[in-house]
Every structure is written in C-alpha cells, then in structure tokens.
Amino acid sequence: MFVSKIELQNFRNYETLSAELGSGVNVFYGNNGQGKTNILESVFLCAIGRSFRFSKDADLVMNGRDNYSVSLSVGDDITNDISIKYRTGQQGLPAGGEKSARVNGLYLRRLGHLMGNLLSVIFSPEDLEIVNDGPSVRRKLLDIVISQIYPSHYFDLQQYNKIISQKNVLLRDFSTEKSGLSELLDVYNEQLSAAGSRISARRLLFSRELEEYASLKNSEISAGEQLSFQYYSNFFTVSALETDNFEDYSKKIQSEFDEILSSRKTREIERAHALYGPQNDDLLISLSGMDLRRFGSQGQKRTAVLSIKLAETLLLYKHTGRKPVLLLDDVFSELDETRCSLLLGSTEGFQTLLTTANLSELPRKVRDNAKIFFVKSGTLKLI
Ligand SMILES: Nc1ncnc2c1ncn2[C@@H]1O[C@H](COP(=O)(O)OP(=O)(O)OP(=O)(O)O)[C@@H](O)[C@H]1O
Ligand SMILES: [Mg+2]
C-alpha cells in the first residue's frame, strides 16, 4: 500500500498543505524545526489514531487555531482514503475536544475502527528506548503492531484499561463495611480476566514470531550473536502448548488468571491496588543469553532495535498481505554502513517516507530513486 497524497490543514506548523507522494522513497529534507517529522506524524496519526510522539490532539492543532484536519489518499485494494478531523474543547464541546475519522468516505463510529486501514511502521532514533526503557515501551511496541493486524486487540486493551481504572478506584476506597463491594470486585475481575488473557495471549504469540524474524535480521549483520525474547508475566506461566492456537492460549491463560485473581483478592485489597495482569507484562530481550539492556553495547542495542523494527514490518506484511508504509525519522545519521544496507535490503518495495537534515548523509541509492521535498517553515517544495 502507499500514500499517494497528503492534505493538511492547521496541523502543527502546516496551515495548508497538499503534496503528492511517490510510491517508492520520499525524502523530506530541511533544517531543524521546519516540519519534517510533522509530515510523518500526520501519516502515523491516520494509521493508529494518535501521534507517535504521544502528543495530545490539542498540541497537533496549529497555534492560534481551533481545529486540524489530515486527509490521505491511499493506493490500495481496501483503503482509498482516510481523514481525521479534530476540534479543540470549547464551549458546547467536550473538554478533550472532538475527533472524528472517515475511511473511504464513511464516518467511523469508534476511532478504533481506523486500525488496519493504513499499515505503518515508524523508525526513529528514539527506538533505542525499546531496549533501554521500562516495560511499558515494549508493551506499546507489541500492542501497536498487533492492533494493526488484529483490531480486536485494540478494543480489548480499551476495555481492559477502563475496567482496571475502575478496579483501582474500588480498591482504593474499599471497605468491608460497605455491602456489595466484594461482589463488585468479583465482577470487575471476571471482565479483566476475559479481556486480559486475550491481550497476553496475543502478545505472547506475537512475541514468538517477532523473535524468529528479528533474530534472523540480527544475525544477518552480527554473525554468531543470537537475539532472543522471553515473554514475562506475573499471572501465568504457560510455557508452551502443543499448538499456536490463539483460543487455546487465551483459555489456558484465563484459567490461571482467574485462579490468581481469586486467591490474591485479599492481598490486592490490602495493597489497595491491582497487582496482577497484562499491565505488568514485559518482553525480556537477550543477546547470546545476556540481558541486552544491562550488558549490551550501544552498537549491539542499535542492531537489535533495527532488527525488531524490520521484523515488525515483515510480520505486518506476512499477516495482512499488504505492505506497510515505512516512516524513517532521521535514522540514517545513526546508522553505519552495515546497518544501512540491512535496512535498505530489507525494505525494498515498501513505500518509504524519510526525513533528514542533510541530504548528503543518505545513501546514493536512496537519493537517486527518491522524490525529494525541501521543507521550510511548514511548506514543501519538490526539487
Ligand atoms: N501546534 C503547533 N503549532 C504551530 N507550530 C508547531 C506546533 N507544533 C509544533 N510546531 C512547530 O513545528 C516545528 C517542528 O516540526 P518538526 O518536529 O517536524 O521539525 P523537524 O523538521 O523534524 O526538525 P528536526 O530536524 O529538528 O527534527 C517547530 O518549528 C515547532 O515550533
Ligand atoms: Mg524531526
């Protein structure tokens, strides 16, 4: 799939923009702070409904305006166009503002239905956080790619997060004197165990595939070093079942989750907080048996992270039969020659939107075949 046209209004530093893209490599180059990353952000927004910088919608609205709109034309059998509109909270509107999305001209009742219409993977220097930061970054990585393949995962997460906040409020104000609270906790636990076991089952199964693909990519440029993942959870111990069947896994995980939630109910009440569930899951990343986060060198971490992103790209393609649009934000300045050729070799044939402050740092092969835009203060000029 490829984005053939981007139209922006009042988005970040773009008052209006209409740009036609090529189906291969598109380069956005210019000085710092001119709006290169903002272009990638607008495309990613149409893929998963929010900014990859996790900015609030109000921050995406051009300063001094009260709404933004992003529209993409897409070359694909299933998706032709996607648009997102947002208006800031003001009198008569909800405090968080109003956001709506359309796909192929049809209004989406829930924003989550965007998932899977535009497939996209973002590569950026911040990807090192996947190795260096806490578990939530790795859960997010898994959840974003899984939701694009299985939109139901996104709705499970929404449902789970809603109930876990309600459960935490209940646990905080829990009193054995008030009647009905213990029963309400049981109701919450039942709902959490249903959605939570599906969430962990998806992540666990996907992490195995990711390991397979990422370790292959990793070994392409670091012979002999074995990249491996171990899925960690504090509420189930399913190691391996006979099958790779999602339903079998979620059932097995659910029975362990039910058991923990009921046997540790008193403990959660004492601690006044939900202690067990996929909100604590993690993906432990090792290289040749050692914890990459603690013992890996910068170079080993960069190679691992690039391999993980490439694996994500290939798995999206494998599962959907559609090639995701790749967004490469300033990555070439960080890559040495070997990693650069791994990236280029693995992503040929995928539409790529890339940003750089310095055209000369791009490999010749990329420059020669690209559509190149010069970005200055929220305007694009084709060169
Ligand atoms: N809501 C907004 N309204 C107006 N301008 C904004 C808004 N949000 C960000 N900007 C402007 O957008 C510019 C940053 O855009 P962007 O992050 O795309 O830069 P860039 O070209 O990628 O720069 P770099 O090379 O430093 O990464 C800044 O000038 C910033 O002031
Ligand atoms: Mg940038």
JSON list of N, CA and C in Angstrom, two decimals, residues 159-211:
[
{"chain": "A", "resi": 159, "resn": "GLN", "atom": "N", "xyz": [-11.04, -1.82, 26.66]},
{"chain": "A", "resi": 159, "resn": "GLN", "atom": "CA", "xyz": [-11.94, -2.38, 27.66]},
{"chain": "A", "resi": 159, "resn": "GLN", "atom": "C", "xyz": [-11.18, -2.69, 28.95]},
{"chain": "A", "resi": 160, "resn": "TYR", "atom": "N", "xyz": [-10.03, -3.31, 28.81]},
{"chain": "A", "resi": 160, "resn": "TYR", "atom": "CA", "xyz": [-9.22, -3.70, 29.97]},
{"chain": "A", "resi": 160, "resn": "TYR", "atom": "C", "xyz": [-8.81, -2.47, 30.77]},
{"chain": "A", "resi": 161, "resn": "ASN", "atom": "N", "xyz": [-8.31, -1.45, 30.04]},
{"chain": "A", "resi": 161, "resn": "ASN", "atom": "CA", "xyz": [-7.82, -0.25, 30.73]},
{"chain": "A", "resi": 161, "resn": "ASN", "atom": "C", "xyz": [-8.94, 0.48, 31.46]},
{"chain": "A", "resi": 162, "resn": "LYS", "atom": "N", "xyz": [-10.13, 0.45, 30.86]},
{"chain": "A", "resi": 162, "resn": "LYS", "atom": "CA", "xyz": [-11.26, 1.11, 31.51]},
{"chain": "A", "resi": 162, "resn": "LYS", "atom": "C", "xyz": [-11.59, 0.39, 32.83]},
{"chain": "A", "resi": 163, "resn": "ILE", "atom": "N", "xyz": [-11.64, -0.94, 32.77]},
{"chain": "A", "resi": 163, "resn": "ILE", "atom": "CA", "xyz": [-12.03, -1.68, 33.98]},
{"chain": "A", "resi": 163, "resn": "ILE", "atom": "C", "xyz": [-10.93, -1.65, 35.04]},
{"chain": "A", "resi": 164, "resn": "ILE", "atom": "N", "xyz": [-9.68, -1.67, 34.60]},
{"chain": "A", "resi": 164, "resn": "ILE", "atom": "CA", "xyz": [-8.60, -1.68, 35.60]},
{"chain": "A", "resi": 164, "resn": "ILE", "atom": "C", "xyz": [-8.61, -0.34, 36.36]},
{"chain": "A", "resi": 165, "resn": "SER", "atom": "N", "xyz": [-8.95, 0.77, 35.69]},
{"chain": "A", "resi": 165, "resn": "SER", "atom": "CA", "xyz": [-9.02, 2.03, 36.44]},
{"chain": "A", "resi": 165, "resn": "SER", "atom": "C", "xyz": [-10.19, 1.99, 37.43]},
{"chain": "A", "resi": 166, "resn": "GLN", "atom": "N", "xyz": [-11.32, 1.40, 37.00]},
{"chain": "A", "resi": 166, "resn": "GLN", "atom": "CA", "xyz": [-12.46, 1.30, 37.92]},
{"chain": "A", "resi": 166, "resn": "GLN", "atom": "C", "xyz": [-12.11, 0.41, 39.10]},
{"chain": "A", "resi": 167, "resn": "LYS", "atom": "N", "xyz": [-11.38, -0.68, 38.81]},
{"chain": "A", "resi": 167, "resn": "LYS", "atom": "CA", "xyz": [-10.99, -1.59, 39.90]},
{"chain": "A", "resi": 167, "resn": "LYS", "atom": "C", "xyz": [-10.05, -0.88, 40.88]},
{"chain": "A", "resi": 168, "resn": "ASN", "atom": "N", "xyz": [-9.12, -0.10, 40.36]},
{"chain": "A", "resi": 168, "resn": "ASN", "atom": "CA", "xyz": [-8.19, 0.61, 41.25]},
{"chain": "A", "resi": 168, "resn": "ASN", "atom": "C", "xyz": [-8.91, 1.64, 42.13]},
{"chain": "A", "resi": 169, "resn": "VAL", "atom": "N", "xyz": [-9.93, 2.30, 41.57]},
{"chain": "A", "resi": 169, "resn": "VAL", "atom": "CA", "xyz": [-10.71, 3.23, 42.38]},
{"chain": "A", "resi": 169, "resn": "VAL", "atom": "C", "xyz": [-11.42, 2.44, 43.49]},
{"chain": "A", "resi": 170, "resn": "LEU", "atom": "N", "xyz": [-12.00, 1.31, 43.10]},
{"chain": "A", "resi": 170, "resn": "LEU", "atom": "CA", "xyz": [-12.70, 0.48, 44.08]},
{"chain": "A", "resi": 170, "resn": "LEU", "atom": "C", "xyz": [-11.74, -0.01, 45.18]},
{"chain": "A", "resi": 171, "resn": "LEU", "atom": "N", "xyz": [-10.56, -0.47, 44.79]},
{"chain": "A", "resi": 171, "resn": "LEU", "atom": "CA", "xyz": [-9.60, -0.98, 45.78]},
{"chain": "A", "resi": 171, "resn": "LEU", "atom": "C", "xyz": [-9.11, 0.14, 46.70]},
{"chain": "A", "resi": 172, "resn": "ARG", "atom": "N", "xyz": [-9.00, 1.33, 46.14]},
{"chain": "A", "resi": 172, "resn": "ARG", "atom": "CA", "xyz": [-8.52, 2.45, 46.95]},
{"chain": "A", "resi": 172, "resn": "ARG", "atom": "C", "xyz": [-9.54, 2.80, 48.04]},
{"chain": "A", "resi": 173, "resn": "ASP", "atom": "N", "xyz": [-10.82, 2.73, 47.68]},
{"chain": "A", "resi": 173, "resn": "ASP", "atom": "CA", "xyz": [-11.86, 3.13, 48.63]},
{"chain": "A", "resi": 173, "resn": "ASP", "atom": "C", "xyz": [-12.53, 1.91, 49.26]},
{"chain": "A", "resi": 174, "resn": "PHE", "atom": "N", "xyz": [-11.87, 0.76, 49.18]},
{"chain": "A", "resi": 174, "resn": "PHE", "atom": "CA", "xyz": [-12.53, -0.48, 49.63]},
{"chain": "A", "resi": 174, "resn": "PHE", "atom": "C", "xyz": [-12.80, -0.46, 51.12]},
{"chain": "A", "resi": 175, "resn": "SER", "atom": "N", "xyz": [-13.99, -0.89, 51.47]},
{"chain": "A", "resi": 175, "resn": "SER", "atom": "CA", "xyz": [-14.30, -1.04, 52.90]},
{"chain": "A", "resi": 175, "resn": "SER", "atom": "C", "xyz": [-15.20, -2.25, 53.06]},
{"chain": "A", "resi": 176, "resn": "THR", "atom": "N", "xyz": [-14.81, -3.11, 54.00]},
{"chain": "A", "resi": 176, "resn": "THR", "atom": "CA", "xyz": [-15.62, -4.33, 54.19]},
{"chain": "A", "resi": 176, "resn": "THR", "atom": "C", "xyz": [-16.98, -3.99, 54.78]},
{"chain": "A", "resi": 177, "resn": "GLU", "atom": "N", "xyz": [-17.07, -2.77, 55.34]},
{"chain": "A", "resi": 177, "resn": "GLU", "atom": "CA", "xyz": [-18.35, -2.39, 55.95]},
{"chain": "A", "resi": 177, "resn": "GLU", "atom": "C", "xyz": [-19.43, -2.09, 54.91]},
{"chain": "A", "resi": 178, "resn": "LYS", "atom": "N", "xyz": [-18.99, -1.59, 53.76]},
{"chain": "A", "resi": 178, "resn": "LYS", "atom": "CA", "xyz": [-19.99, -1.26, 52.73]},
{"chain": "A", "resi": 178, "resn": "LYS", "atom": "C", "xyz": [-20.38, -2.54, 52.00]},
{"chain": "A", "resi": 179, "resn": "SER", "atom": "N", "xyz": [-21.67, -2.75, 51.87]},
{"chain": "A", "resi": 179, "resn": "SER", "atom": "CA", "xyz": [-22.09, -4.01, 51.24]},
{"chain": "A", "resi": 179, "resn": "SER", "atom": "C", "xyz": [-21.95, -3.93, 49.71]},
{"chain": "A", "resi": 180, "resn": "GLY", "atom": "N", "xyz": [-21.75, -5.07, 49.13]},
{"chain": "A", "resi": 180, "resn": "GLY", "atom": "CA", "xyz": [-21.73, -5.14, 47.66]},
{"chain": "A", "resi": 180, "resn": "GLY", "atom": "C", "xyz": [-20.37, -4.89, 47.03]},
{"chain": "A", "resi": 181, "resn": "LEU", "atom": "N", "xyz": [-19.39, -4.35, 47.78]},
{"chain": "A", "resi": 181, "resn": "LEU", "atom": "CA", "xyz": [-18.12, -4.01, 47.15]},
{"chain": "A", "resi": 181, "resn": "LEU", "atom": "C", "xyz": [-17.33, -5.25, 46.74]},
{"chain": "A", "resi": 182, "resn": "SER", "atom": "N", "xyz": [-17.38, -6.28, 47.63]},
{"chain": "A", "resi": 182, "resn": "SER", "atom": "CA", "xyz": [-16.65, -7.50, 47.32]},
{"chain": "A", "resi": 182, "resn": "SER", "atom": "C", "xyz": [-17.21, -8.15, 46.06]},
{"chain": "A", "resi": 183, "resn": "GLU", "atom": "N", "xyz": [-18.54, -8.12, 45.92]},
{"chain": "A", "resi": 183, "resn": "GLU", "atom": "CA", "xyz": [-19.18, -8.70, 44.74]},
{"chain": "A", "resi": 183, "resn": "GLU", "atom": "C", "xyz": [-18.82, -7.89, 43.48]},
{"chain": "A", "resi": 184, "resn": "LEU", "atom": "N", "xyz": [-18.76, -6.56, 43.66]},
{"chain": "A", "resi": 184, "resn": "LEU", "atom": "CA", "xyz": [-18.41, -5.72, 42.52]},
{"chain": "A", "resi": 184, "resn": "LEU", "atom": "C", "xyz": [-16.98, -6.02, 42.06]},
{"chain": "A", "resi": 185, "resn": "LEU", "atom": "N", "xyz": [-16.10, -6.25, 43.04]},
{"chain": "A", "resi": 185, "resn": "LEU", "atom": "CA", "xyz": [-14.72, -6.60, 42.71]},
{"chain": "A", "resi": 185, "resn": "LEU", "atom": "C", "xyz": [-14.67, -7.90, 41.90]},
{"chain": "A", "resi": 186, "resn": "ASP", "atom": "N", "xyz": [-15.52, -8.85, 42.30]},
{"chain": "A", "resi": 186, "resn": "ASP", "atom": "CA", "xyz": [-15.58, -10.11, 41.54]},
{"chain": "A", "resi": 186, "resn": "ASP", "atom": "C", "xyz": [-16.02, -9.88, 40.09]},
{"chain": "A", "resi": 187, "resn": "VAL", "atom": "N", "xyz": [-16.98, -8.97, 39.92]},
{"chain": "A", "resi": 187, "resn": "VAL", "atom": "CA", "xyz": [-17.46, -8.68, 38.56]},
{"chain": "A", "resi": 187, "resn": "VAL", "atom": "C", "xyz": [-16.33, -8.08, 37.73]},
{"chain": "A", "resi": 188, "resn": "TYR", "atom": "N", "xyz": [-15.64, -7.09, 38.32]},
{"chain": "A", "resi": 188, "resn": "TYR", "atom": "CA", "xyz": [-14.51, -6.50, 37.60]},
{"chain": "A", "resi": 188, "resn": "TYR", "atom": "C", "xyz": [-13.47, -7.56, 37.24]},
{"chain": "A", "resi": 189, "resn": "ASN", "atom": "N", "xyz": [-13.16, -8.43, 38.23]},
{"chain": "A", "resi": 189, "resn": "ASN", "atom": "CA", "xyz": [-12.12, -9.45, 37.98]},
{"chain": "A", "resi": 189, "resn": "ASN", "atom": "C", "xyz": [-12.51, -10.39, 36.85]},
{"chain": "A", "resi": 190, "resn": "GLU", "atom": "N", "xyz": [-13.78, -10.70, 36.79]},
{"chain": "A", "resi": 190, "resn": "GLU", "atom": "CA", "xyz": [-14.25, -11.60, 35.73]},
{"chain": "A", "resi": 190, "resn": "GLU", "atom": "C", "xyz": [-14.04, -10.94, 34.35]},
{"chain": "A", "resi": 191, "resn": "GLN", "atom": "N", "xyz": [-14.37, -9.64, 34.28]},
{"chain": "A", "resi": 191, "resn": "GLN", "atom": "CA", "xyz": [-14.20, -8.95, 32.99]},
{"chain": "A", "resi": 191, "resn": "GLN", "atom": "C", "xyz": [-12.72, -8.77, 32.65]},
{"chain": "A", "resi": 192, "resn": "LEU", "atom": "N", "xyz": [-11.92, -8.51, 33.69]},
{"chain": "A", "resi": 192, "resn": "LEU", "atom": "CA", "xyz": [-10.47, -8.33, 33.45]},
{"chain": "A", "resi": 192, "resn": "LEU", "atom": "C", "xyz": [-9.85, -9.63, 32.97]},
{"chain": "A", "resi": 193, "resn": "SER", "atom": "N", "xyz": [-10.30, -10.72, 33.54]},
{"chain": "A", "resi": 193, "resn": "SER", "atom": "CA", "xyz": [-9.67, -11.99, 33.16]},
{"chain": "A", "resi": 193, "resn": "SER", "atom": "C", "xyz": [-10.00, -12.36, 31.71]},
{"chain": "A", "resi": 194, "resn": "ALA", "atom": "N", "xyz": [-11.22, -12.02, 31.26]},
{"chain": "A", "resi": 194, "resn": "ALA", "atom": "CA", "xyz": [-11.58, -12.33, 29.88]},
{"chain": "A", "resi": 194, "resn": "ALA", "atom": "C", "xyz": [-10.74, -11.50, 28.90]},
{"chain": "A", "resi": 195, "resn": "ALA", "atom": "N", "xyz": [-10.75, -10.17, 29.08]},
{"chain": "A", "resi": 195, "resn": "ALA", "atom": "CA", "xyz": [-10.02, -9.31, 28.13]},
{"chain": "A", "resi": 195, "resn": "ALA", "atom": "C", "xyz": [-8.51, -9.47, 28.33]},
{"chain": "A", "resi": 196, "resn": "GLY", "atom": "N", "xyz": [-8.08, -9.56, 29.59]},
{"chain": "A", "resi": 196, "resn": "GLY", "atom": "CA", "xyz": [-6.64, -9.62, 29.90]},
{"chain": "A", "resi": 196, "resn": "GLY", "atom": "C", "xyz": [-5.97, -10.86, 29.35]},
{"chain": "A", "resi": 197, "resn": "SER", "atom": "N", "xyz": [-6.66, -11.99, 29.38]},
{"chain": "A", "resi": 197, "resn": "SER", "atom": "CA", "xyz": [-6.00, -13.19, 28.87]},
{"chain": "A", "resi": 197, "resn": "SER", "atom": "C", "xyz": [-5.89, -13.15, 27.34]},
{"chain": "A", "resi": 198, "resn": "ARG", "atom": "N", "xyz": [-6.87, -12.51, 26.69]},
{"chain": "A", "resi": 198, "resn": "ARG", "atom": "CA", "xyz": [-6.72, -12.36, 25.24]},
{"chain": "A", "resi": 198, "resn": "ARG", "atom": "C", "xyz": [-5.55, -11.45, 24.91]},
{"chain": "A", "resi": 199, "resn": "ILE", "atom": "N", "xyz": [-5.40, -10.38, 25.70]},
{"chain": "A", "resi": 199, "resn": "ILE", "atom": "CA", "xyz": [-4.30, -9.43, 25.45]},
{"chain": "A", "resi": 199, "resn": "ILE", "atom": "C", "xyz": [-2.95, -10.14, 25.58]},
{"chain": "A", "resi": 200, "resn": "SER", "atom": "N", "xyz": [-2.78, -10.88, 26.69]},
{"chain": "A", "resi": 200, "resn": "SER", "atom": "CA", "xyz": [-1.48, -11.52, 26.89]},
{"chain": "A", "resi": 200, "resn": "SER", "atom": "C", "xyz": [-1.24, -12.65, 25.90]},
{"chain": "A", "resi": 201, "resn": "ALA", "atom": "N", "xyz": [-2.32, -13.37, 25.54]},
{"chain": "A", "resi": 201, "resn": "ALA", "atom": "CA", "xyz": [-2.15, -14.46, 24.58]},
{"chain": "A", "resi": 201, "resn": "ALA", "atom": "C", "xyz": [-1.66, -13.92, 23.24]},
{"chain": "A", "resi": 202, "resn": "ARG", "atom": "N", "xyz": [-2.27, -12.83, 22.78]},
{"chain": "A", "resi": 202, "resn": "ARG", "atom": "CA", "xyz": [-1.84, -12.21, 21.52]},
{"chain": "A", "resi": 202, "resn": "ARG", "atom": "C", "xyz": [-0.38, -11.78, 21.61]},
{"chain": "A", "resi": 203, "resn": "ARG", "atom": "N", "xyz": [-0.07, -11.09, 22.70]},
{"chain": "A", "resi": 203, "resn": "ARG", "atom": "CA", "xyz": [1.31, -10.58, 22.83]},
{"chain": "A", "resi": 203, "resn": "ARG", "atom": "C", "xyz": [2.31, -11.72, 22.89]},
{"chain": "A", "resi": 204, "resn": "LEU", "atom": "N", "xyz": [1.97, -12.76, 23.65]},
{"chain": "A", "resi": 204, "resn": "LEU", "atom": "CA", "xyz": [2.89, -13.88, 23.79]},
{"chain": "A", "resi": 204, "resn": "LEU", "atom": "C", "xyz": [3.13, -14.55, 22.43]},
{"chain": "A", "resi": 205, "resn": "LEU", "atom": "N", "xyz": [2.05, -14.82, 21.70]},
{"chain": "A", "resi": 205, "resn": "LEU", "atom": "CA", "xyz": [2.21, -15.49, 20.41]},
{"chain": "A", "resi": 205, "resn": "LEU", "atom": "C", "xyz": [2.95, -14.60, 19.43]},
{"chain": "A", "resi": 206, "resn": "PHE", "atom": "N", "xyz": [2.61, -13.30, 19.44]},
{"chain": "A", "resi": 206, "resn": "PHE", "atom": "CA", "xyz": [3.27, -12.41, 18.50]},
{"chain": "A", "resi": 206, "resn": "PHE", "atom": "C", "xyz": [4.75, -12.27, 18.85]},
{"chain": "A", "resi": 207, "resn": "SER", "atom": "N", "xyz": [5.07, -12.26, 20.14]},
{"chain": "A", "resi": 207, "resn": "SER", "atom": "CA", "xyz": [6.48, -12.08, 20.52]},
{"chain": "A", "resi": 207, "resn": "SER", "atom": "C", "xyz": [7.33, -13.26, 20.04]},
{"chain": "A", "resi": 208, "resn": "ARG", "atom": "N", "xyz": [6.72, -14.42, 19.92]},
{"chain": "A", "resi": 208, "resn": "ARG", "atom": "CA", "xyz": [7.48, -15.57, 19.39]},
{"chain": "A", "resi": 208, "resn": "ARG", "atom": "C", "xyz": [7.82, -15.39, 17.92]},
{"chain": "A", "resi": 209, "resn": "GLU", "atom": "N", "xyz": [6.82, -14.89, 17.16]},
{"chain": "A", "resi": 209, "resn": "GLU", "atom": "CA", "xyz": [7.09, -14.65, 15.74]},
{"chain": "A", "resi": 209, "resn": "GLU", "atom": "C", "xyz": [8.10, -13.53, 15.56]},
{"chain": "A", "resi": 210, "resn": "LEU", "atom": "N", "xyz": [7.95, -12.51, 16.42]},
{"chain": "A", "resi": 210, "resn": "LEU", "atom": "CA", "xyz": [8.87, -11.38, 16.34]},
{"chain": "A", "resi": 210, "resn": "LEU", "atom": "C", "xyz": [10.30, -11.85, 16.63]},
{"chain": "A", "resi": 211, "resn": "GLU", "atom": "N", "xyz": [10.42, -12.74, 17.58]},
{"chain": "A", "resi": 211, "resn": "GLU", "atom": "CA", "xyz": [11.74, -13.27, 17.92]},
{"chain": "A", "resi": 211, "resn": "GLU", "atom": "C", "xyz": [12.36, -14.00, 16.72]}
]
